[in-house]
Coordinates of C-alpha atoms and ligand atoms in Angstrom, one line a residue:
M1 CA 6.1 7.7 -0.4
C2 CA 7.6 10.2 2.1
G3 CA 6.2 10.4 5.6
I4 CA 5.5 13.7 7.2
V5 CA 4.7 14.7 10.8
G6 CA 3.9 18.0 12.5
Y7 CA 3.4 18.8 16.1
T8 CA 2.4 21.7 18.3
G9 CA 1.6 21.4 22.1
G10 CA 3.2 20.9 25.4
R11 CA 5.5 17.9 24.8
S12 CA 9.0 17.8 23.3
A13 CA 8.4 18.4 19.6
A14 CA 11.6 16.5 18.7
G15 CA 10.4 13.5 20.7
V16 CA 6.9 13.4 19.2
V17 CA 8.1 14.1 15.6
V18 CA 10.9 11.5 15.6
D19 CA 8.6 8.9 17.2
G20 CA 6.1 9.6 14.5
L21 CA 8.7 9.3 11.8
R22 CA 9.7 5.9 13.2
R23 CA 6.1 4.7 12.6
L24 CA 6.1 6.3 9.1
E25 CA 9.5 5.1 8.0
Y26 CA 7.8 2.4 5.9
R27 CA 6.8 5.2 3.5
G28 CA 10.4 6.0 2.6
Y29 CA 13.9 5.7 4.2
D30 CA 16.3 7.5 1.8
S31 CA 16.8 10.4 4.3
A32 CA 15.1 12.0 7.3
G33 CA 15.0 15.5 8.8
V34 CA 13.3 17.8 11.3
A35 CA 12.8 21.5 11.8
L36 CA 12.1 22.7 15.3
I37 CA 11.1 26.2 16.5
D38 CA 12.4 27.6 19.8
D39 CA 12.4 31.1 21.1
G40 CA 12.1 32.7 17.7
E41 CA 14.8 30.5 16.2
L42 CA 14.4 27.7 13.6
H43 CA 16.7 24.7 14.0
Q44 CA 17.1 22.2 11.3
V45 CA 18.8 18.8 11.3
K46 CA 18.7 16.3 8.4
R47 CA 20.6 13.3 7.3
A48 CA 20.8 10.9 4.3
G49 CA 19.9 7.3 5.1
K50 CA 17.7 5.8 7.7
L51 CA 16.1 7.5 10.7
A52 CA 18.8 6.2 13.0
N53 CA 21.3 8.6 11.3
L54 CA 19.0 11.5 12.1
E55 CA 18.6 10.4 15.7
S56 CA 22.4 10.3 16.2
A57 CA 22.7 13.7 14.6
L58 CA 20.0 15.1 16.9
D59 CA 21.8 13.6 19.9
E60 CA 25.0 15.3 18.8
A61 CA 23.3 18.6 18.0
G62 CA 21.9 19.0 21.6
L63 CA 19.2 21.4 20.5
P64 CA 17.2 23.4 23.0
E65 CA 13.7 22.0 23.9
S66 CA 11.1 22.9 21.4
R67 CA 7.3 22.5 21.5
C68 CA 6.6 22.9 17.8
G69 CA 8.1 21.2 14.8
I70 CA 7.9 19.2 11.6
G71 CA 9.7 16.1 10.4
H72 CA 10.1 14.1 7.2
T73 CA 11.2 10.7 6.0
R74 CA 12.0 10.6 2.3
W75 CA 11.5 8.3 -0.7
A76 CA 13.6 10.2 -3.3
T77 CA 12.0 11.4 -6.6
H78 CA 13.9 14.6 -7.6
G79 CA 17.5 14.5 -6.5
V80 CA 19.6 11.7 -5.1
P81 CA 19.3 10.7 -1.5
S82 CA 21.8 13.0 0.3
D83 CA 21.9 15.4 3.2
R84 CA 21.4 18.3 0.8
N85 CA 18.3 16.9 -0.7
A86 CA 16.8 15.7 2.6
H87 CA 13.8 17.7 3.8
P88 CA 13.1 20.1 5.4
H89 CA 14.0 22.8 2.9
L90 CA 14.4 26.4 4.1
S91 CA 13.7 29.7 2.6
N92 CA 16.8 31.8 1.8
D93 CA 16.5 33.8 5.0
G94 CA 16.4 30.5 7.0
R95 CA 13.1 31.6 8.8
I96 CA 10.7 29.2 7.1
A97 CA 11.0 25.4 6.9
L98 CA 8.9 23.2 4.6
I99 CA 8.5 19.4 4.0
H100 CA 6.7 17.7 1.1
N101 CA 5.2 14.4 0.0
G102 CA 4.4 14.2 -3.7
I103 CA 5.7 15.7 -6.9
I104 CA 5.5 19.4 -7.9
E105 CA 5.2 19.1 -11.7
N106 CA 5.9 22.7 -12.6
F107 CA 8.9 23.0 -10.4
G108 CA 11.3 23.7 -13.3
Q109 CA 9.4 26.8 -14.4
L110 CA 9.0 28.0 -10.8
R111 CA 12.6 27.5 -10.1
G112 CA 13.6 29.5 -13.2
E113 CA 11.3 32.4 -12.0
L114 CA 12.7 32.4 -8.5
E115 CA 16.3 32.2 -9.6
A116 CA 15.7 35.2 -11.9
D117 CA 14.5 36.9 -8.8
G118 CA 17.8 36.2 -7.0
V119 CA 16.7 33.2 -5.0
R120 CA 19.6 30.8 -4.4
F121 CA 18.8 27.1 -4.4
S122 CA 20.7 24.6 -2.3
S123 CA 19.2 21.3 -3.4
E124 CA 18.0 19.5 -6.6
T125 CA 14.6 18.8 -5.3
D126 CA 11.2 20.0 -6.6
T127 CA 10.3 20.7 -3.0
E128 CA 12.7 23.6 -2.5
V129 CA 10.7 25.8 -4.9
A130 CA 7.7 25.5 -2.5
A131 CA 10.0 26.5 0.4
Q132 CA 11.4 29.4 -1.4
L133 CA 8.0 30.6 -2.7
L134 CA 6.6 30.3 0.8
G135 CA 9.5 32.4 2.1
R136 CA 8.7 35.1 -0.4
E137 CA 5.0 35.1 0.2
Y138 CA 5.4 35.1 4.0
A139 CA 7.7 38.1 3.8
A140 CA 4.7 40.0 2.2
D141 CA 2.3 39.9 5.2
G142 CA 3.8 37.6 7.9
D143 CA 0.7 35.3 7.8
L144 CA 1.8 31.6 7.3
T145 CA -1.7 30.3 6.3
K146 CA -2.3 33.0 3.8
A147 CA 1.2 32.6 2.4
M148 CA 0.6 28.9 2.0
T149 CA -2.7 29.6 0.2
R150 CA -0.9 31.7 -2.3
V151 CA 1.8 29.2 -2.8
C152 CA -0.7 26.3 -3.4
A153 CA -2.3 28.4 -6.1
R154 CA 1.0 28.3 -8.0
L155 CA 1.8 24.6 -7.7
E156 CA 0.8 21.8 -10.1
G157 CA 1.0 18.1 -9.3
A158 CA 0.5 16.1 -6.1
F159 CA 1.6 17.5 -2.8
T160 CA 1.2 17.5 1.0
L161 CA 3.1 20.3 2.4
L162 CA 3.8 21.2 6.1
A163 CA 5.6 24.4 7.1
V164 CA 6.7 26.3 10.2
A165 CA 8.0 29.8 10.6
A166 CA 10.5 31.0 13.2
D167 CA 8.3 34.1 13.9
D168 CA 5.2 32.0 14.5
P169 CA 6.5 29.6 17.2
H170 CA 3.3 27.6 17.9
T171 CA 1.8 27.1 14.4
V172 CA 2.1 24.4 11.8
V173 CA 0.4 24.9 8.5
G174 CA -0.4 22.0 6.1
A175 CA -1.8 21.8 2.6
R176 CA -3.1 18.7 0.8
R177 CA -3.7 17.9 -2.9
N178 CA -3.7 14.3 -4.1
S179 CA -1.5 13.1 -1.2
P180 CA -2.7 12.1 2.3
L181 CA -2.8 14.3 5.4
V182 CA -4.6 13.7 8.7
V183 CA -4.9 15.8 11.8
G184 CA -4.6 14.3 15.3
I185 CA -6.7 16.0 18.0
G186 CA -5.2 16.1 21.4
D187 CA -5.8 18.0 24.6
G188 CA -3.8 21.3 24.2
E189 CA -1.9 19.7 21.4
H190 CA -2.4 18.9 17.7
F191 CA -0.6 16.6 15.2
L192 CA -0.4 16.5 11.4
A193 CA 0.8 13.3 9.6
S194 CA 0.6 11.3 6.4
D195 CA -0.9 8.5 8.4
V196 CA -2.6 8.1 11.9
A197 CA 0.2 5.6 12.8
A198 CA 2.4 8.7 13.5
F199 CA 0.3 10.0 16.4
I200 CA -1.8 7.0 17.5
A201 CA 0.4 6.7 20.7
H202 CA -1.0 10.1 21.7
T203 CA -4.6 10.3 20.4
T204 CA -7.1 8.2 18.5
E205 CA -9.2 11.3 17.5
A206 CA -8.5 12.4 14.0
V207 CA -9.7 14.7 11.2
E208 CA -9.2 13.6 7.7
L209 CA -8.5 16.4 5.3
G210 CA -10.2 16.6 1.9
Q211 CA -8.7 17.4 -1.5
D212 CA -7.3 21.0 -1.8
Q213 CA -7.6 21.9 1.8
I214 CA -5.2 24.0 4.0
V215 CA -5.1 23.3 7.8
T216 CA -3.5 25.5 10.5
I217 CA -2.8 23.8 13.9
T218 CA -1.9 25.5 17.1
P219 CA -2.0 24.0 20.6
E220 CA -5.5 25.5 21.1
G221 CA -7.2 24.4 17.9
I222 CA -7.3 23.7 14.2
A223 CA -8.7 25.7 11.3
V224 CA -9.4 24.2 7.8
R225 CA -9.7 26.3 4.6
G226 CA -10.1 25.5 1.0
F227 CA -7.4 26.5 -1.5
D228 CA -9.5 29.5 -2.3
G229 CA -9.2 30.7 1.4
S230 CA -12.9 30.0 2.3
P231 CA -13.6 28.3 5.6
S232 CA -14.0 24.5 5.3
E233 CA -14.1 21.3 7.4
G234 CA -12.4 17.9 7.5
R235 CA -14.2 14.7 8.5
R236 CA -13.7 13.8 12.2
Y237 CA -13.4 10.1 13.1
S238 CA -12.0 7.9 15.8
V239 CA -9.3 5.4 14.9
D240 CA -10.3 2.0 16.0
W241 CA -6.9 0.3 16.4
D242 CA -4.3 1.0 19.0
I243 CA -0.6 1.3 19.2
S244 CA 0.0 -2.4 19.7
A245 CA -1.1 -2.9 16.0
A246 CA 1.9 -0.9 15.0
E247 CA 4.4 -2.7 17.2
K248 CA 6.4 -5.9 16.4
G249 CA 4.7 -7.9 19.2
G250 CA 7.8 -10.1 19.9
Y251 CA 8.6 -11.0 16.3
D252 CA 12.0 -10.2 14.8
T253 CA 10.4 -8.3 11.9
F254 CA 7.1 -6.6 11.2
M255 CA 6.8 -8.9 8.2
R256 CA 6.9 -12.0 10.3
K257 CA 4.4 -10.4 12.7
E258 CA 2.1 -9.5 9.8
I259 CA 2.3 -13.0 8.4
N260 CA 1.2 -14.3 11.8
D261 CA -1.6 -11.6 11.9
Q262 CA -3.2 -13.2 8.9
P263 CA -5.7 -15.6 10.4
A264 CA -7.2 -12.8 12.5
A265 CA -7.0 -10.2 9.7
V266 CA -9.0 -12.5 7.3
A267 CA -11.5 -13.4 10.0
D268 CA -12.0 -9.7 10.8
T269 CA -12.4 -8.8 7.1
L270 CA -15.2 -11.4 6.8
R271 CA -16.9 -10.7 10.1
G272 CA -20.4 -9.2 10.1
R273 CA -20.5 -8.7 6.4
I274 CA -23.9 -10.5 5.9
D275 CA -27.2 -8.9 6.9
E276 CA -30.3 -10.8 8.2
A277 CA -31.5 -11.3 4.7
G278 CA -28.3 -13.1 3.8
Q279 CA -27.0 -10.2 1.7
I280 CA -23.4 -9.1 1.7
V281 CA -23.1 -5.5 3.0
L282 CA -20.6 -3.1 1.6
D283 CA -19.2 -0.3 3.8
E284 CA -20.1 2.7 1.6
V285 CA -22.5 2.5 -1.3
R286 CA -23.3 5.5 -3.5
M287 CA -24.9 3.4 -6.3
S288 CA -28.3 1.5 -6.4
D289 CA -29.0 -2.2 -6.7
Q290 CA -30.2 -1.5 -10.2
D291 CA -26.8 0.1 -11.1
F292 CA -25.2 -3.2 -9.9
R293 CA -27.7 -5.2 -12.0
D294 CA -26.8 -3.1 -15.1
I295 CA -23.1 -4.0 -14.9
D296 CA -22.0 -5.9 -18.0
K297 CA -18.2 -5.7 -17.6
V298 CA -15.8 -5.6 -14.7
F299 CA -12.3 -4.1 -14.9
I300 CA -10.0 -4.6 -11.9
I301 CA -7.2 -2.0 -11.6
A302 CA -4.4 -2.3 -9.1
C303 CA -0.6 -2.4 -8.7
G304 CA 1.9 -4.9 -7.4
T305 CA 0.6 -7.3 -4.8
S306 CA -2.9 -5.8 -5.1
Y307 CA -2.8 -6.5 -8.8
H308 CA -2.2 -10.2 -8.0
A309 CA -5.2 -10.1 -5.7
G310 CA -7.1 -8.8 -8.7
L311 CA -5.9 -11.6 -11.0
V312 CA -7.2 -14.2 -8.5
T313 CA -10.5 -12.2 -8.3
K314 CA -11.0 -12.5 -12.1
Y315 CA -11.4 -16.2 -11.8
A316 CA -13.9 -15.9 -9.0
I317 CA -16.0 -13.1 -10.6
E318 CA -16.3 -14.8 -14.0
H319 CA -17.1 -18.1 -12.4
W320 CA -19.7 -16.8 -9.9
T321 CA -21.3 -14.0 -11.9
R322 CA -20.7 -14.9 -15.6
I323 CA -19.7 -11.2 -16.2
P324 CA -16.6 -10.7 -18.3
C325 CA -13.8 -9.4 -16.0
E326 CA -10.4 -7.9 -17.1
V327 CA -7.6 -7.1 -14.8
E328 CA -5.1 -4.4 -15.6
L329 CA -2.2 -2.7 -14.0
S330 CA -3.3 0.8 -13.0
S331 CA -0.3 2.4 -14.7
E332 CA -1.2 0.8 -18.1
F333 CA -5.0 1.2 -17.9
R334 CA -5.1 4.9 -18.0
Y335 CA -2.9 5.3 -21.0
R336 CA -4.5 2.9 -23.4
D337 CA -8.0 4.1 -23.9
P338 CA -10.0 1.2 -22.4
V339 CA -13.6 0.8 -23.4
L340 CA -15.7 1.9 -20.5
D341 CA -19.2 3.3 -19.9
R342 CA -21.9 3.5 -17.3
S343 CA -22.4 -0.3 -17.2
T344 CA -18.8 -1.0 -16.5
L345 CA -17.8 -1.7 -12.9
V346 CA -14.2 -0.8 -12.1
V347 CA -12.9 -2.4 -9.0
A348 CA -9.9 -0.5 -7.6
I349 CA -7.8 -2.5 -5.1
S350 CA -5.4 -0.5 -3.0
Q351 CA -4.1 -1.3 0.5
S352 CA -3.0 2.3 1.1
G353 CA -5.9 3.9 -0.8
E354 CA -3.3 6.5 -2.0
T355 CA -1.4 4.8 -4.8
M356 CA -1.2 7.4 -7.4
D357 CA -1.3 5.1 -10.4
T358 CA -4.5 3.5 -9.2
L359 CA -6.0 6.9 -8.2
M360 CA -5.4 8.3 -11.7
A361 CA -6.8 5.2 -13.3
L362 CA -9.9 5.5 -11.1
R363 CA -10.3 9.1 -12.1
H364 CA -9.9 8.2 -15.8
A365 CA -12.7 5.5 -15.3
K366 CA -15.0 8.0 -13.6
D367 CA -14.4 10.5 -16.5
Q368 CA -15.7 7.7 -18.8
K369 CA -18.8 7.4 -16.5
A370 CA -17.8 3.9 -15.2
R371 CA -18.8 3.0 -11.6
V372 CA -16.0 2.5 -9.2
L373 CA -16.0 0.1 -6.3
S374 CA -12.8 0.2 -4.2
I375 CA -11.2 -2.3 -1.8
S376 CA -8.9 -0.6 0.6
N377 CA -7.3 -1.0 4.0
T378 CA -7.3 2.7 4.8
V379 CA -10.5 4.2 6.0
G380 CA -11.1 7.6 4.4
S381 CA -8.1 7.5 2.1
T382 CA -8.4 9.1 -1.3
I383 CA -9.3 6.1 -3.4
P384 CA -12.3 5.0 -1.3
R385 CA -13.4 8.7 -1.0
E386 CA -13.6 9.0 -4.7
S387 CA -15.4 5.6 -5.3
D388 CA -19.1 4.9 -5.7
A389 CA -18.9 1.9 -3.3
V390 CA -16.3 0.8 -0.8
L391 CA -15.4 -2.4 1.0
Y392 CA -12.7 -2.0 3.6
T393 CA -10.3 -4.8 4.4
R394 CA -9.6 -5.0 8.1
A395 CA -6.0 -6.0 8.1
G396 CA -5.0 -3.3 10.6
I397 CA -1.9 -1.2 9.9
E398 CA 0.6 -3.0 7.6
V399 CA 4.1 -1.7 8.4
S400 CA 6.4 -4.1 6.5
V401 CA 6.9 -2.6 3.0
A402 CA 6.3 -6.1 1.4
S403 CA 2.6 -6.8 1.7
T404 CA 1.3 -9.9 3.3
K405 CA -1.9 -9.5 5.4
A406 CA -3.1 -6.8 3.1
F407 CA -3.0 -9.4 0.2
L408 CA -4.9 -12.0 2.0
T409 CA -7.6 -9.6 3.2
Q410 CA -7.9 -8.2 -0.3
L411 CA -8.6 -11.7 -1.5
A412 CA -11.2 -12.1 1.2
A413 CA -12.9 -8.8 0.3
C414 CA -12.7 -9.5 -3.4
Y415 CA -14.5 -12.8 -2.9
L416 CA -17.2 -10.9 -1.0
V417 CA -17.6 -8.5 -3.9
G418 CA -17.9 -11.4 -6.4
L419 CA -20.5 -13.0 -4.2
H420 CA -22.3 -9.6 -3.8
L421 CA -22.5 -9.2 -7.6
A422 CA -23.6 -12.8 -8.1
Q423 CA -26.3 -12.3 -5.5
I424 CA -27.6 -8.9 -6.5
R425 CA -27.8 -10.0 -10.2
G426 CA -29.7 -13.2 -9.2
I427 CA -27.0 -15.6 -10.5
K428 CA -26.5 -17.2 -7.1
Y429 CA -29.1 -17.9 -4.5
A430 CA -28.6 -17.1 -0.8
D431 CA -27.9 -20.7 0.1
E432 CA -25.2 -21.0 -2.6
V433 CA -23.6 -17.8 -1.4
G434 CA -24.0 -19.2 2.1
A435 CA -22.1 -22.3 1.1
V436 CA -19.1 -20.4 -0.2
L437 CA -19.2 -18.2 2.9
T438 CA -19.1 -21.3 5.1
E439 CA -15.9 -22.3 3.3
L440 CA -14.5 -18.8 3.6
V441 CA -15.0 -18.5 7.3
A442 CA -13.3 -21.8 7.8
V443 CA -10.2 -20.4 6.1
P444 CA -8.6 -18.4 9.0
D445 CA -8.1 -21.6 11.1
K446 CA -6.5 -23.2 8.1
I447 CA -4.2 -20.3 7.6
A448 CA -3.2 -20.6 11.3
A449 CA -2.5 -24.3 10.6
V450 CA -0.2 -23.4 7.7
I451 CA 1.6 -20.9 9.9
E452 CA 2.2 -23.5 12.6
H453 CA 4.1 -25.7 10.1
M454 CA 6.6 -23.3 8.7
E455 CA 9.8 -24.9 9.8
P456 CA 10.1 -27.1 6.7
V457 CA 9.4 -24.0 4.5
R458 CA 12.3 -22.2 6.2
K459 CA 14.7 -25.1 5.7
L460 CA 13.9 -25.2 2.0
A461 CA 14.3 -21.4 1.7
R462 CA 17.8 -21.6 3.3
E463 CA 18.8 -24.3 0.9
A464 CA 17.5 -22.3 -2.1
A465 CA 19.4 -19.2 -1.0
D466 CA 22.6 -20.8 -2.3
F467 CA 21.3 -21.1 -5.8
G468 CA 20.4 -17.4 -6.1
R469 CA 17.4 -17.8 -8.4
V470 CA 13.9 -19.3 -7.9
L471 CA 11.1 -19.8 -10.5
F472 CA 7.4 -20.2 -9.6
I473 CA 4.8 -22.0 -11.7
G474 CA 1.1 -22.2 -11.4
R475 CA -2.2 -22.7 -13.3
H476 CA -5.6 -21.1 -12.8
V477 CA -5.6 -19.2 -9.5
G478 CA -2.2 -20.8 -8.8
Y479 CA -0.7 -18.6 -11.5
P480 CA -1.3 -15.3 -9.7
V481 CA 0.0 -17.0 -6.5
A482 CA 3.2 -17.9 -8.4
L483 CA 3.5 -14.2 -9.5
E484 CA 3.1 -13.1 -5.9
G485 CA 5.6 -15.6 -4.6
A486 CA 8.1 -14.3 -7.1
L487 CA 7.4 -10.7 -6.3
K488 CA 7.9 -11.3 -2.5
L489 CA 11.3 -12.9 -3.2
K490 CA 12.4 -10.2 -5.6
E491 CA 11.6 -7.4 -3.3
L492 CA 13.0 -9.0 -0.2
A493 CA 16.0 -11.0 -1.4
Y494 CA 17.0 -9.0 -4.5
I495 CA 17.4 -12.2 -6.5
H496 CA 16.0 -13.2 -9.8
A497 CA 12.6 -14.7 -9.1
E498 CA 9.8 -15.1 -11.7
G499 CA 6.3 -16.5 -11.9
F500 CA 5.0 -18.3 -14.9
A501 CA 1.8 -19.8 -16.1
A502 CA 2.9 -23.4 -16.0
G503 CA 1.5 -24.1 -19.4
E504 CA 3.6 -21.4 -20.9
L505 CA 6.9 -22.9 -19.8
K506 CA 7.3 -24.9 -23.0
H507 CA 6.8 -21.8 -25.1
G508 CA 10.1 -20.3 -23.9
P509 CA 10.8 -20.0 -20.2
I510 CA 11.8 -23.7 -19.8
S511 CA 15.1 -22.8 -21.3
L512 CA 15.9 -21.1 -17.9
I513 CA 15.9 -24.4 -16.2
E514 CA 19.4 -25.9 -15.4
D515 CA 20.7 -28.4 -13.0
G516 CA 19.4 -27.6 -9.5
T517 CA 17.2 -24.6 -10.4
P518 CA 14.6 -24.3 -7.6
V519 CA 11.1 -24.4 -9.0
I520 CA 8.1 -23.9 -6.7
A521 CA 5.0 -25.3 -8.2
I522 CA 1.6 -24.3 -6.9
V523 CA -0.5 -27.5 -7.3
P524 CA -4.3 -27.3 -7.3
S525 CA -6.4 -29.7 -5.3
P526 CA -6.4 -33.2 -6.8
R527 CA -10.1 -33.4 -5.9
G528 CA -12.8 -32.1 -8.4
R529 CA -10.7 -30.3 -11.0
S530 CA -8.3 -33.1 -11.4
L531 CA -7.6 -32.2 -15.0
L532 CA -5.9 -29.0 -13.8
H533 CA -4.0 -31.1 -11.3
D534 CA -2.9 -33.6 -13.9
K535 CA -1.6 -30.8 -16.1
I536 CA 0.6 -29.3 -13.5
V537 CA 2.0 -32.6 -12.5
S538 CA 3.0 -32.9 -16.2
N539 CA 4.7 -29.5 -16.0
I540 CA 6.5 -30.6 -12.9
Q541 CA 7.8 -33.6 -14.8
E542 CA 8.9 -31.4 -17.7
V543 CA 11.1 -29.2 -15.5
K544 CA 12.4 -32.1 -13.4
A545 CA 13.5 -33.8 -16.6
R546 CA 15.7 -30.7 -17.2
G547 CA 17.3 -30.7 -13.8
A548 CA 15.0 -28.5 -11.7
K549 CA 14.6 -29.1 -8.0
V550 CA 10.8 -28.9 -7.5
I551 CA 9.1 -27.9 -4.4
A552 CA 5.3 -28.5 -4.7
V553 CA 2.9 -26.5 -2.7
C554 CA 0.0 -28.9 -2.6
E555 CA -3.0 -30.0 -0.6
E556 CA -2.5 -32.4 2.4
G557 CA -2.8 -36.0 1.2
D558 CA -1.8 -35.2 -2.4
D559 CA 0.3 -38.3 -2.9
I560 CA 0.8 -37.7 -6.6
A561 CA 2.5 -34.4 -6.1
R562 CA 4.6 -36.0 -3.4
V563 CA 5.8 -38.7 -5.8
H564 CA 6.8 -36.2 -8.5
A565 CA 8.3 -33.3 -6.6
D566 CA 11.5 -33.3 -4.7
D567 CA 9.9 -31.7 -1.6
V568 CA 6.4 -30.7 -0.7
I569 CA 4.8 -28.0 1.4
T570 CA 1.3 -28.9 2.3
T571 CA -1.8 -26.8 2.9
P572 CA -5.2 -27.8 4.2
A573 CA -7.9 -28.7 1.7
A574 CA -10.0 -25.8 0.4
P575 CA -12.2 -25.1 -2.7
T576 CA -9.9 -24.3 -5.7
L577 CA -11.0 -20.6 -6.0
L578 CA -10.3 -20.0 -2.3
A579 CA -7.0 -21.9 -2.2
P580 CA -4.8 -18.8 -2.8
L581 CA -5.6 -17.7 0.8
L582 CA -3.6 -20.7 1.9
T583 CA -1.0 -21.3 -0.8
A584 CA 0.3 -17.7 -0.7
V585 CA 1.3 -18.0 3.0
P586 CA 4.3 -20.4 2.8
L587 CA 5.6 -18.3 -0.1
Q588 CA 5.7 -15.3 2.1
E589 CA 7.7 -17.1 4.8
F590 CA 9.9 -18.6 2.1
A591 CA 10.8 -15.1 1.0
V592 CA 11.5 -13.8 4.5
E593 CA 13.7 -16.8 5.4
L594 CA 15.7 -16.8 2.1
A595 CA 16.2 -13.0 2.4
T596 CA 17.2 -13.3 6.0
A597 CA 19.8 -15.9 5.0
L598 CA 21.2 -13.4 2.5
G599 CA 21.3 -10.7 5.3
R600 CA 18.7 -8.4 3.7
D601 CA 16.6 -5.8 5.5
I602 CA 13.2 -7.5 5.7
D603 CA 10.9 -4.7 6.6
Q604 CA 12.6 -2.0 4.5
P605 CA 14.0 -3.5 1.3
R606 CA 16.2 -1.2 -0.8
N607 CA 14.7 1.3 -3.2
L608 CA 11.1 0.7 -2.1
A609 CA 8.4 2.6 -0.2
K610 CA 5.1 1.3 1.0
S611 CA 2.7 4.0 -0.2
V612 CA 3.5 5.0 -3.8
T613 CA 2.1 8.4 -4.2
V614 CA 3.8 9.3 -7.5
E615 CA 3.0 8.1 -10.9
Ligands
F6R1 C1 4.5 -5.6 -2.7 C2 3.7 -4.4 -2.4 C3 3.3 -3.5 -3.5 C4 1.9 -2.9 -3.3 C5 1.6 -1.9 -4.5 C6 0.2 -1.3 -4.4 O1 4.7 -6.3 -1.5 O2 3.3 -4.1 -1.2 O3 3.5 -4.1 -4.7 O4 1.0 -3.9 -3.4 O5 2.5 -0.8 -4.3 O6 0.0 -0.7 -3.2 P1 -1.5 -0.4 -2.7 O7 -2.2 -1.6 -2.5 O8 -1.4 0.5 -1.5 O9 -2.2 0.4 -3.8

C-alpha cells in the first residue's frame, strides 16, 4: 500500500530511487513520483499510472544530476489516481517535498486550519496536509527533523512520511507510525524504504524502525529519535536473501516464478524447526510452555489468501489438539466483540506482517489479554513485533500481488504450530508428531511433481476462458482450497469465480449451473476418509446432471473421480490434512493461464496492492 524510497549518498538519486520504486511497485501502481534536490533547488516529477510513465517523464525532463531524493508509488486512498494527486506533495513555497504511506485520519480538520491560514491546496489527498504543515514548521527554524517531530505530534492515523528540503541538500527525514519503514546502511550512503527490496541491490545491512520513531539520514550517518524528540535506536539486522530473489529468473511473470519457487519455499519453511528433543522450535517466544498448556481456545485472524490458510489450519488444529478453533476475517473480528481472555491463543497470519486489518485485530486481542502467535514472511514487521510468539515462513520476497508461495509456506508453518500445540499439551507424542513431519517434509518433492505437469492445466484454463465464469467446490480442507482457487481467478482474470462448500450447493448455488459452466472440484483422497470422497463424487454428479463441465483435482490413481469428471488434474497422494499444499498449486497456474488468455496484467492486477496498510 504505497511504496516509498529515500536516498542520500554519492550515486544518482534518480537512478537509485526509481530502481527502488520498481521493486516496490507491487505495493501500489496508481501513480508514481520523485523529488530530487540539486544545488539548492527541488525538482519534482510525478505521473498517474505505472512507473513506466514516470520514467518517460523523467527522461523528457532531463533533470540535473542529484545525490539526494525521495520517490513514491501510490495505491490511492484519498483522491483519484491522477498527476495532481500523485506524490510527492510540496509546501506552498515549493521548498519542501513529502511522500506518505498510510492514512491521516484528521486531515479534514488540519486542512481547514491550514486553509484558514491562507495555505492553498493543489490535491485532494490527505497527504498534502502533512506537506503543508511541514512547510510551515520548517519555516520556523529551518530544522527538518524538528519540524517533522512537530508535524507528527499533530497527525492521527497511520503514516510513514519521508521529506526533503531544498535548503538541506543531503538530508532525508522519515517518520513511522503503524506503517513500515527500514533504513539501508551503505558506505557513505543511506537509504529509506517501505521494504528492504528497494535497496537490496546496494546493501544487505538494515535498521528496522520501531513505532513512533523519526529518522534522519545523511551520507555520513543516521540518527533515530522518538516522536517526543528523545534519542532512540532501531534494530540492526542483515537481510539474508539477495537481489536474485526479487528478479523474475527467466519466467514471464513474477507469479509464475513464485509458483515455481514453492517446493524450495516450503522445504525452507520446514527446515531445522525441530530440536534434538523432537520439539518444534518457534522463532520468537515471549510466553512460557505453561501459557501454551493453559490455552483453551484458538482464534485465527487473517485476510484474503492468509485467511484461507487459516481455514485449512482450523481442521488441523482441532484434529491434532482437540482445542476449539475459530477462524475470522481480521476486519470482522475487531468489530464484533469476540470472547477472549488470557487462555485464548490468537494466531495472526500475515505474509507482509503489516496488514492493517490484522494488526488492529491483533491489538484488540491483546487489549483483551489474549496471547498472540503470528505467522509472517517479513522478519521484524509490525505484526510479529507485537506478538507473544512468532513463526516466520521462509518464502523469500513475494513480488506478485496475487499470493502463491506465501500461501503454501503459511500452510506449512500453520501445521507446525498445530503440532507444537499438540506436543506441548501432551496430546501427541514425539513419534506421532514425527510421523506427520515425515509426511510434511516429503511434500516439497510432490509439489515439484505437480509443477512439472502443468500443461494439461494450462489447456483446461484456456478452454475455460471462453466461458467467462468458473465455480470451485470442495469439502473439508478442500473447501478453503476452493475459496483460494476462486480468489486467484477473480483477482487475476476479473471474472466471476466463486468457491463453495460442495454440500451447500443444493441449498442454493446449484442454480448458477448452466450448460457448460466450468466447475473445479477438489476431490479428497479415496483412501482412508472414503466417505468424504463418496460425498464429493455425488456432488460432481449433481452439477454434471445440470450441464456443468467438471474438472476434478484428485489424487493420482483415483479412477472413480476420473469416471465421473469430464477432465482430471492429478496430484500425488498425501494425508488429507496436508493435501492443500498440493491441490492449491494447479489452481494457481489455472488462474495465471486463464488471465493470460484474457490479456490481463498478471503481476499487477487492477485496483490491488500487495501490502494493505489501511483499514
Ligand atoms: C491474494 C492476496 C491477499 C493477501 C491479503 C493479506 O492473493 O495476496 O488476499 O493474502 O491481503 O495479506 P497479508 O498476508 O500480507 O496480511
